[in-house]
Short mmCIF file of C-alpha atoms in Angstrom, two decimals:
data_model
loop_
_atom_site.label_atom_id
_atom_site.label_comp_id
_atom_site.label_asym_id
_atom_site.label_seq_id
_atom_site.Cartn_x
_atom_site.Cartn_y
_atom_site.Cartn_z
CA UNK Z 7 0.00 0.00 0.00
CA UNK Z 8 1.35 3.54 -0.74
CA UNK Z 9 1.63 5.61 2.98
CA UNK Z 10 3.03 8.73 3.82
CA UNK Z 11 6.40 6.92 5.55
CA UNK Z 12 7.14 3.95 3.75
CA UNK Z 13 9.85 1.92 5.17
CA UNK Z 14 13.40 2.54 4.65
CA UNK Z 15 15.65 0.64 2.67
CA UNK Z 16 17.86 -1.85 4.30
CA UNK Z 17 15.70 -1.42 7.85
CA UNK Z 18 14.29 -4.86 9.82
CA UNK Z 19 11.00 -5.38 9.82
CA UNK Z 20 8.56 -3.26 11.82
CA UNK Z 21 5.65 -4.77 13.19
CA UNK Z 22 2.65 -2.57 13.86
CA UNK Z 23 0.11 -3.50 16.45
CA UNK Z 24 -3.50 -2.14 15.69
CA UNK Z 25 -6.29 -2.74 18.74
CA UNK Z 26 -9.57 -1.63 17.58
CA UNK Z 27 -12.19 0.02 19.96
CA UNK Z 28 -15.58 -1.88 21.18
CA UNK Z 29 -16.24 -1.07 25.17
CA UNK Z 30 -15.76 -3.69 27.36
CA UNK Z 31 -14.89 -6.04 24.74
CA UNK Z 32 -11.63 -4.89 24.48
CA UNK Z 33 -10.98 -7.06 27.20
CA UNK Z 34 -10.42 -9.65 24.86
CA UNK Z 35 -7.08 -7.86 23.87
CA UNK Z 36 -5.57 -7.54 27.22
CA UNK Z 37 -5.97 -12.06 26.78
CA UNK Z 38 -4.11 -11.60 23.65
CA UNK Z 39 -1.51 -9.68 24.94
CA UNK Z 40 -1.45 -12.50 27.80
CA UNK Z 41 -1.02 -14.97 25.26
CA UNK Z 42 1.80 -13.07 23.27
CA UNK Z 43 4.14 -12.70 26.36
CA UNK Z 44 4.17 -16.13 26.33
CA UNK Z 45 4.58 -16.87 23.61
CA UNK Z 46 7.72 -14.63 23.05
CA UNK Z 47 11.01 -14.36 24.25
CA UNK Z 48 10.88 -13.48 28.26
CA UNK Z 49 12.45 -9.93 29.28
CA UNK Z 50 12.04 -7.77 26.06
CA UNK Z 51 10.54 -4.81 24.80
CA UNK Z 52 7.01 -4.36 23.14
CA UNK Z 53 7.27 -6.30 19.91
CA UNK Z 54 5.70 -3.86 18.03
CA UNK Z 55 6.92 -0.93 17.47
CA UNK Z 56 4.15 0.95 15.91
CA UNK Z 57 1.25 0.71 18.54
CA UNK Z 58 -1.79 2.13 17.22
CA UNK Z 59 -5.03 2.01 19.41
CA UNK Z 60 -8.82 3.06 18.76
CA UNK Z 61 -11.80 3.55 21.32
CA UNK Z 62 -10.84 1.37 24.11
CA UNK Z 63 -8.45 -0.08 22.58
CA UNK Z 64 -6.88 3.31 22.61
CA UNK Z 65 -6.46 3.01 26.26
CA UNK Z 66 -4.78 -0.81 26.26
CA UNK Z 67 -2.11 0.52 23.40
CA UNK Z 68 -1.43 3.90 25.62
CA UNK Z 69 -0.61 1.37 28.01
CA UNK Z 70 1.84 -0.78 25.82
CA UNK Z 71 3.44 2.73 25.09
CA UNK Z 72 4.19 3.91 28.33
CA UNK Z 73 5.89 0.22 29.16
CA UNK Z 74 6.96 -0.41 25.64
CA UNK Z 75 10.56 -1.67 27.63
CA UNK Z 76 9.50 -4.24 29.10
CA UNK Z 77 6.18 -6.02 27.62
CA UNK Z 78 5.69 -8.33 30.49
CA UNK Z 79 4.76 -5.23 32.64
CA UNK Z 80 3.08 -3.91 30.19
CA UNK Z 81 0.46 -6.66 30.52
CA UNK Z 82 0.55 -6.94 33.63
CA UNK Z 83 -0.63 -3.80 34.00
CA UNK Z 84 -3.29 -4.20 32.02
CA UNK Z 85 -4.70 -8.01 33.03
CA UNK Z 86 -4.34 -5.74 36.99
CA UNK Z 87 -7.28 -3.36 35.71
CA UNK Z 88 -9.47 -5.38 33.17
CA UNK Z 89 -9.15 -8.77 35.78
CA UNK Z 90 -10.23 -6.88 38.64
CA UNK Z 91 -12.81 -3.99 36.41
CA UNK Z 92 -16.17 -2.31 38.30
CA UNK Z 93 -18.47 -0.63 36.34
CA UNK Z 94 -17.98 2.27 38.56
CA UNK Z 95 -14.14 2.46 37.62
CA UNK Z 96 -15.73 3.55 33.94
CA UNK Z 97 -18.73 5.44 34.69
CA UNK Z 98 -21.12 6.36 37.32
CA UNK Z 99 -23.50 3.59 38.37
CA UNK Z 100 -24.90 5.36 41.42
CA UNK Z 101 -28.35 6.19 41.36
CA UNK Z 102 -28.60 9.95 40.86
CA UNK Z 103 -25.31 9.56 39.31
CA UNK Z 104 -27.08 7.28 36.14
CA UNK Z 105 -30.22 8.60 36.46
CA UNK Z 106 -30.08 12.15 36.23
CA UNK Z 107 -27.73 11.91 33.40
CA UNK Z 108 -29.80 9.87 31.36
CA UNK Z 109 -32.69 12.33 32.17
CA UNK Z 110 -30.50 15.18 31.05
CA UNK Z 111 -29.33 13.17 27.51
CA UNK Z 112 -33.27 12.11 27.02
CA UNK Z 113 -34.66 16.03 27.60
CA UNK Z 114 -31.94 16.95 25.49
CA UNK Z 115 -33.13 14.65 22.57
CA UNK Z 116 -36.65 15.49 22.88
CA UNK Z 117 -36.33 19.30 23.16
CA UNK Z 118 -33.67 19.53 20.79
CA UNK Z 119 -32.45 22.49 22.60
CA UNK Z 120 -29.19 23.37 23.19
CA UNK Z 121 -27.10 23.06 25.93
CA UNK Z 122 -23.93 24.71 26.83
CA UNK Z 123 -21.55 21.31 27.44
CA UNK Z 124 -21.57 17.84 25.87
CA UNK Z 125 -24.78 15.19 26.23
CA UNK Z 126 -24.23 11.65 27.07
CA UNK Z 127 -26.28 9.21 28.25
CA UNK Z 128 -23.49 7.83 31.12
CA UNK Z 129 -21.02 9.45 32.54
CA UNK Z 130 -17.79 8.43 32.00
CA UNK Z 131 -15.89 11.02 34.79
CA UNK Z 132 -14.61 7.55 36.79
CA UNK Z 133 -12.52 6.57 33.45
CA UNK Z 134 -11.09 9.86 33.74
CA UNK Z 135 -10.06 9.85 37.34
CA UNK Z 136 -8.64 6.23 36.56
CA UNK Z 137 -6.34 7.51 33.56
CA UNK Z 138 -5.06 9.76 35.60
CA UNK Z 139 -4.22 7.90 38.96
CA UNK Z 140 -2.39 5.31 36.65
CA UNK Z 141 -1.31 6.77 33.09
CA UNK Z 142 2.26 8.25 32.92
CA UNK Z 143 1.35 10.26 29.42
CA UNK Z 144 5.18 11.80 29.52
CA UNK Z 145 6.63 7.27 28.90
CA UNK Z 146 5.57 7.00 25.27
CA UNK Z 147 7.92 9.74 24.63
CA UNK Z 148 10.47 8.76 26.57
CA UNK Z 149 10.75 5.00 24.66
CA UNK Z 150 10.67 6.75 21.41
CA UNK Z 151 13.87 8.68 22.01
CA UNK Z 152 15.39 6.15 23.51
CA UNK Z 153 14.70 3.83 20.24
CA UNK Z 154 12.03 1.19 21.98
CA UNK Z 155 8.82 2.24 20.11
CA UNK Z 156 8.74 4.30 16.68
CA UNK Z 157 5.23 4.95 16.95
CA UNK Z 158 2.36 5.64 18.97
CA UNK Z 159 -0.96 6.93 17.72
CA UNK Z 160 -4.71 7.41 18.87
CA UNK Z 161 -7.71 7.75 16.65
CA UNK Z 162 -10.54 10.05 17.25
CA UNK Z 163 -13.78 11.14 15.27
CA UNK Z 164 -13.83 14.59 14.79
CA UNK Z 165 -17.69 16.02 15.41
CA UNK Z 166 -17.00 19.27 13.69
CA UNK Z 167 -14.76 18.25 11.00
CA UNK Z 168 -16.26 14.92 10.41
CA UNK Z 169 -13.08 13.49 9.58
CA UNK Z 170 -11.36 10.61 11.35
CA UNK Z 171 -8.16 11.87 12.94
CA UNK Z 172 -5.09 10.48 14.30
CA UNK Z 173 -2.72 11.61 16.41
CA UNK Z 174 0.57 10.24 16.72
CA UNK Z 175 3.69 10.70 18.25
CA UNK Z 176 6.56 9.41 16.38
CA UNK Z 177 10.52 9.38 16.29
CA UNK Z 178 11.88 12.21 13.73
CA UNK Z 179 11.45 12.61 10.24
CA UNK Z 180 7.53 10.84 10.41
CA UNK Z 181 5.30 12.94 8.63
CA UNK Z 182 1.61 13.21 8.88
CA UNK Z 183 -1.10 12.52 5.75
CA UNK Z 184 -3.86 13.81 5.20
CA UNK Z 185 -6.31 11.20 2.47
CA UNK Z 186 -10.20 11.20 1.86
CA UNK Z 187 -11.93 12.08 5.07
CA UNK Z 188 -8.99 11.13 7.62
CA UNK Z 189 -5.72 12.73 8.65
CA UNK Z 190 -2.28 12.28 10.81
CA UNK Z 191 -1.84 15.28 13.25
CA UNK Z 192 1.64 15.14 15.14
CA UNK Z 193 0.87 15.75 18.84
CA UNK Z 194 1.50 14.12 22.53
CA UNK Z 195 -1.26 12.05 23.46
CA UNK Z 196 -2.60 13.11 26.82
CA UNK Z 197 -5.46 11.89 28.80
CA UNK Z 198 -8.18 13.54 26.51
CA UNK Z 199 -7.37 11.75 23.24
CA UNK Z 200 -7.85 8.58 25.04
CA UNK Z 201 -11.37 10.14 26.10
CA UNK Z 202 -12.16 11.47 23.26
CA UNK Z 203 -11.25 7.67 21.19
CA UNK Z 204 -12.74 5.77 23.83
CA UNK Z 205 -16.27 7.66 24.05
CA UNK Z 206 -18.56 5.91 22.19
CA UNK Z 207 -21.63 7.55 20.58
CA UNK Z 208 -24.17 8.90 22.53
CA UNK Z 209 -23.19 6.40 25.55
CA UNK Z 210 -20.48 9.03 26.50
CA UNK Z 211 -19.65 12.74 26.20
CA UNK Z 212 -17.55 14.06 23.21
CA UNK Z 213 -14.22 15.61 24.31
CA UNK Z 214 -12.74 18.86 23.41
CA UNK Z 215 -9.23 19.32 21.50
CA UNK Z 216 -7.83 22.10 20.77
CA UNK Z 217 -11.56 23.92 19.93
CA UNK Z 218 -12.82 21.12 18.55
CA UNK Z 219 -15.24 18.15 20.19
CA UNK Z 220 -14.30 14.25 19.64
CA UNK Z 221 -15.87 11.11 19.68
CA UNK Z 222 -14.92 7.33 19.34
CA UNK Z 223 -12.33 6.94 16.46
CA UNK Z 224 -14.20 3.67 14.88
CA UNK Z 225 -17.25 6.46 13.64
CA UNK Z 226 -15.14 7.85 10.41
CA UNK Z 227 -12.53 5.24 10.49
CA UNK Z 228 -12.69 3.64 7.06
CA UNK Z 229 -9.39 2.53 6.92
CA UNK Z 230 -8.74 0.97 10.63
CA UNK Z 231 -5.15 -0.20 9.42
CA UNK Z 232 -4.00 2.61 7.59
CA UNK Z 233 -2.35 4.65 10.61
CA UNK Z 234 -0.03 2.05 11.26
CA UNK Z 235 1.07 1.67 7.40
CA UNK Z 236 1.94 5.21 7.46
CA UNK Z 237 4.07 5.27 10.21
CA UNK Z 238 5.65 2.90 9.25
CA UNK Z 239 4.88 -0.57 9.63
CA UNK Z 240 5.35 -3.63 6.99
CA UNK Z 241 3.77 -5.94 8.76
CA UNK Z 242 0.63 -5.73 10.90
CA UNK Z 243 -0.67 -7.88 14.07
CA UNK Z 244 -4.71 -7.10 14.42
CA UNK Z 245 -6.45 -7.92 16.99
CA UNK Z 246 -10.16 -7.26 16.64
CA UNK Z 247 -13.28 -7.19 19.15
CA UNK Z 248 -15.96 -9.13 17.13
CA UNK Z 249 -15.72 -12.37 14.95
CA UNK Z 250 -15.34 -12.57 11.08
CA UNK Z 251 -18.38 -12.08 8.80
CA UNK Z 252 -16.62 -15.77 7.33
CA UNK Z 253 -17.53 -17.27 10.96
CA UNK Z 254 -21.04 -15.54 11.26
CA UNK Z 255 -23.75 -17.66 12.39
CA UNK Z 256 -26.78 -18.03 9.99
CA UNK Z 257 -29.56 -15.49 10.89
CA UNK Z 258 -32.79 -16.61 12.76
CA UNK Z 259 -35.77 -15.35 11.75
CA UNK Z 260 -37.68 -13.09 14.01
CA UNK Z 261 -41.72 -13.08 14.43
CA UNK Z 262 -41.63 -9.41 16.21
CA UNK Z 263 -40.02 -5.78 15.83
CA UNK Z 264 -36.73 -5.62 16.75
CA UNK Z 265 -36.36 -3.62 20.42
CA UNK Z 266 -34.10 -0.68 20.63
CA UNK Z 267 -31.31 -2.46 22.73
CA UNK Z 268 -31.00 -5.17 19.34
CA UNK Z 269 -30.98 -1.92 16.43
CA UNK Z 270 -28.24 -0.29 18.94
CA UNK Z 271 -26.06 -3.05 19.07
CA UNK Z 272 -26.36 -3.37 15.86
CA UNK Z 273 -25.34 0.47 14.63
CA UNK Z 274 -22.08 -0.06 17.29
CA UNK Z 275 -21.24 -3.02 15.30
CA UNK Z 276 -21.60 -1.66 12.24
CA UNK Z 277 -19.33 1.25 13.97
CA UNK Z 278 -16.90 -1.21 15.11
CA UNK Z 279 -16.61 -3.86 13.49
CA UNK Z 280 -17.52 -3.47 9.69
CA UNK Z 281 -14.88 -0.79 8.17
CA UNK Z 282 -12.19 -3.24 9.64
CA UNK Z 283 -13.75 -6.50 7.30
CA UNK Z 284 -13.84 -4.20 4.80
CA UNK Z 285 -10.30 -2.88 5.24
CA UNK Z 286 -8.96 -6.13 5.57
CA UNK Z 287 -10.24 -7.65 2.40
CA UNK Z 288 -9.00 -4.44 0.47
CA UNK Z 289 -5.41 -5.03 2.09
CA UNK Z 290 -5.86 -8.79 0.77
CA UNK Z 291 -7.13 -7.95 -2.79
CA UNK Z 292 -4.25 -5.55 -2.90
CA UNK Z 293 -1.52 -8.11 -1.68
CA UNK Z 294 -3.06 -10.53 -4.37
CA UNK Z 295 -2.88 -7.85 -7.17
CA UNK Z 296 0.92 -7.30 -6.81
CA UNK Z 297 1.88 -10.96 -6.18
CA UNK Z 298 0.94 -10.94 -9.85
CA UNK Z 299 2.70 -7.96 -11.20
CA UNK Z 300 6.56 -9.21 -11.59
CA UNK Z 301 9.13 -6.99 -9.55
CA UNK Z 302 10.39 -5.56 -12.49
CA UNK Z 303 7.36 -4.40 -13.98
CA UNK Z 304 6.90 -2.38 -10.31
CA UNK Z 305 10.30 -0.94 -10.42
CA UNK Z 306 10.06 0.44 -14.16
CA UNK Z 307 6.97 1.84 -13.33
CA UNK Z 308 7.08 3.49 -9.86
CA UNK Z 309 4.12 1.47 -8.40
CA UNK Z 310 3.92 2.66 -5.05
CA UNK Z 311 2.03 -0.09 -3.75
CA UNK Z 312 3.73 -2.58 -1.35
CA UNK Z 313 2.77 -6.26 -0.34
CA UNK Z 314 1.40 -6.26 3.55
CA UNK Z 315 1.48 -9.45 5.40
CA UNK Z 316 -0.65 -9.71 8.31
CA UNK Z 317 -2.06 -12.12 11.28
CA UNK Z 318 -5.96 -11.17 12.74
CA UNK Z 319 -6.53 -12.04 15.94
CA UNK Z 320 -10.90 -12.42 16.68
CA UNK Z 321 -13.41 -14.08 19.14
CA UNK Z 322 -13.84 -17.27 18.14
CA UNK Z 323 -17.36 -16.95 20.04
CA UNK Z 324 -19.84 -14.08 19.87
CA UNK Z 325 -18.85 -12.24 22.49
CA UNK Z 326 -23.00 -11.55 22.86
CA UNK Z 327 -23.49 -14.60 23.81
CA UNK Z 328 -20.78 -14.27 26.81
CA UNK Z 329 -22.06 -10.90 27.70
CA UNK Z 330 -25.79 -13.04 27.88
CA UNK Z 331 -24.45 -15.06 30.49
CA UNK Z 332 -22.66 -12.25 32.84
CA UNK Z 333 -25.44 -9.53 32.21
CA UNK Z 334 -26.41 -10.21 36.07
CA UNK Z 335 -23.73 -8.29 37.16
CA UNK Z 336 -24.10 -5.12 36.29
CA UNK Z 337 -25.03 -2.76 38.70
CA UNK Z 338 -29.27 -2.61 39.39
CA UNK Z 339 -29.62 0.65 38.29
CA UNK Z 340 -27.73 0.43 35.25
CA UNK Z 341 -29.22 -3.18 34.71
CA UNK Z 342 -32.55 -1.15 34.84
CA UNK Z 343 -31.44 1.58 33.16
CA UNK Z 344 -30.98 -1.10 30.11
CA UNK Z 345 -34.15 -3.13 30.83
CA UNK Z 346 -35.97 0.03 29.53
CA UNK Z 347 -34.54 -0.19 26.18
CA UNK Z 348 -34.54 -4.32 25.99
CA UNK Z 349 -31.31 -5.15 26.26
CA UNK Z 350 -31.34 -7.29 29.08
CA UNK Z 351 -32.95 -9.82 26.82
CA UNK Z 352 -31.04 -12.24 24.25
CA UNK Z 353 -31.73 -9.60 21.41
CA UNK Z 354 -30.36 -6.79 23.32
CA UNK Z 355 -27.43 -8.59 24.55
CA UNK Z 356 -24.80 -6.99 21.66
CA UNK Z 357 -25.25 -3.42 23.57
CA UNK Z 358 -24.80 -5.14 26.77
CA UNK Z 359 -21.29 -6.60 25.71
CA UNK Z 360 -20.14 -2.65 25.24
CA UNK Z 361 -21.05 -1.49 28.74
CA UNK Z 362 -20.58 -4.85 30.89
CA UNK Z 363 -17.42 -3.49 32.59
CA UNK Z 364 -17.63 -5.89 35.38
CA UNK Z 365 -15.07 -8.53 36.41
CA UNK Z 366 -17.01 -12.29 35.48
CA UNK Z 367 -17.54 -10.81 31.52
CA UNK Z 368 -13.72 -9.51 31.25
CA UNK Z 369 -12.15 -12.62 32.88
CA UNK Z 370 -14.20 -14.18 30.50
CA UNK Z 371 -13.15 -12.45 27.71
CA UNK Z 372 -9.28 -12.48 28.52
CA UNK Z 373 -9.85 -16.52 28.85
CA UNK Z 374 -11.34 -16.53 25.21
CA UNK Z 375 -8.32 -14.13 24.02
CA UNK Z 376 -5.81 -15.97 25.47
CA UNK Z 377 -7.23 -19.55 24.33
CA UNK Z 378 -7.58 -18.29 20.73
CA UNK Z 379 -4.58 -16.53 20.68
CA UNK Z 380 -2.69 -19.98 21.65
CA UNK Z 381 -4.55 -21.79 18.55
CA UNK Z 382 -2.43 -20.32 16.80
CA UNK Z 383 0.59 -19.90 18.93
CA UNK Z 384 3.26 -21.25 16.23
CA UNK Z 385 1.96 -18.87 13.37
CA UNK Z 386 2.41 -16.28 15.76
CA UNK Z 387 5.64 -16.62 17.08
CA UNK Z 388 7.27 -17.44 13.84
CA UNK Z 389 5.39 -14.10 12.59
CA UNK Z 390 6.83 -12.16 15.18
CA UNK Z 391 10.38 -13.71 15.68
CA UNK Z 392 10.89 -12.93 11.76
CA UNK Z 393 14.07 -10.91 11.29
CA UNK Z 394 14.34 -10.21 14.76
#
């Protein structure tokens, strides 16, 4: 693929790391991860030295960044949090805390007036208070100079603009791009992009940057794997939140209208999960395409396209169907907060998945990701090992 820093001549491979966003689901990452440090060579740095995160997953690669020298604590760190996760750590499950925020988003949508700071049906203020007790923002810098990570970079939506943007932090000479409907801004990631990435549509409040609000980066993201290509990376590790269309089940049909929980879950997965399919199979027909053209025929003409080999990482279960069985523990408000809209039913049980921040459904999750991830444990290493 042609990017705005292809790699240099003569340089080892660079693997790029892409975690796409999806709630609580992004659990099933932080198994992956489990499964990788493993897998790998004990006592090293993050193998990947582009690290490019969306929504939550945003959050899991800020942590990779900030320990990108030593990759076993980076996971710790994270399996610490998402083993031991509260709803209340992400957003306020409180009575009056729920409540009158959902009041506020609902009289909002039904007046249509307007107010004077950003609507959201939760608040998230707890995630915010946890990035900061833990995140040191000031590391992924720090492991850049020093030559352990090339890349870092968070994707946001921008409201205003309605472009999807990424912001990166990178080691010198990296330039930014700028294609149809998404951009690369150089800038240090700080607590907000990760709020901004991470706040999915109409669940949580938009966040400001530099005079301009921000949503979750999987809204405009139409080309999930592009950020790492252009800073760098010839090879790309993704690990995704949902499963492949190829290992869909076959619909059911349905004798009733579907509830409001079932068409949400739906638009988040559309949100989430589709432009990375879609990405995917473009990267493939594209990798097919120049396997074709001899190497001479590329040189003479100054294709700028470049072959892209890549592992995907996905639930081999719907994670639905997990979420189904832990939807108990959620808090009672919040548990009736979603009984209003059907989603404590089978049908609504896709929303659920994004919101069930509670310790059974991420164990869970991190058990799937790590069992999945070990399926294919001798691809992997050999994919990673290569060159090193």
């Amino acid at each position: 693929m042609t990017t705005a820093n292809p790699p240099r001549p003569g340089d080892p491979p660079v693997t790029g790391l892409i975690m796409t966003g999806g709630g609580a689901r992004a659990a099933y990452q932080v198994g992956v991860l489990r499964a990788l440090r493993e897998l790998l060579p004990a006592g090293g740095p993050v193998p990947f030295p582009v690290i490019c995160g969306t929504s939550a997953g945003a959050i899991n690669a800020a942590v990779l960044a900030a320990d990108a020298d030593d990759f076993a604590l980076g996971v710790q760190r994270l399996l610490t949090v998402w083993e031991n996760f509260h709803v209340d750590q992400v957003y306020r499950a409180d009575a009056f805390g729920a409540l009158a925020n959902s009041a506020r988003w609902i009289g909002a949508a039904l007046s249509g007036s307007r107010l004077n700071g950003p609507v959201s049906l939760l608040d998230n203020a707890p995630l915010a208070s946890l990035l900061a007790r833990h995140m040191d923002f000031s590391a992924a810098k720090r492991h850049i100079d020093s030559g352990c990570l090339q890349a870092f970079a968070v994707t946001c939506s921008g409201y205003t603009s309605g472009r999807s943007v990424t912001f990166y932090q990178g080691r010198d000479g990296l330039t930014g791009w700028e294609r149809a409907r998404r951009i690369g801004v150089a800038m240090p990631i700080r607590r907000e992009h990760l709020l901004a990435s991470s706040a999915l549509p109409f669940i949580f409040p938009p966040v400001r940057i530099d005079g301009q609000y921000y949503g979750d980066g999987s809204m405009r993201q139409i080309a999930p794997v592009s950020p790492a290509l252009h800073l760098g990376a010839d090879r790309l590790l993704v690990i995704g939140v949902g499963r492949q269309s190829s290992q869909a089940a076959v619909p059911q049909p349905s004798n009733g209208f579907p509830p409001l929980a079932q068409i949400a879950g739906h638009a988040l997965d559309s949100i989430f999960l589709d432009s990375m399919e879609v990405d995917l199979e473009r990267l493939q027909r594209i990798n097919r395409t120049l396997s074709i053209i001899p190497p001479e025929t590329l040189a003479q003409n100054g294709y700028p396209l470049r072959e892209v080999e890549y592992r995907v990482i996905t639930p081999s279960v719907p994670l639905s169907r997990i979420a189904l069985d832990h939807s108990h523990e959620l808090p009672r408000v919040i548990r009736g907060l979603l009984h209003t809209v059907g989603a404590m039913k089978r049908t609504g049980s896709n929303l659920v998945s994004y919101l069930l921040f509670e310790q059974g459904f991420c164990r869970a999750l991190i058990a799937l990701g790590y069992a999945d991830t070990m399926a294919q444990g001798d691809d992997l290493r050999a994919f990673l090992t290569a060159g090193s």
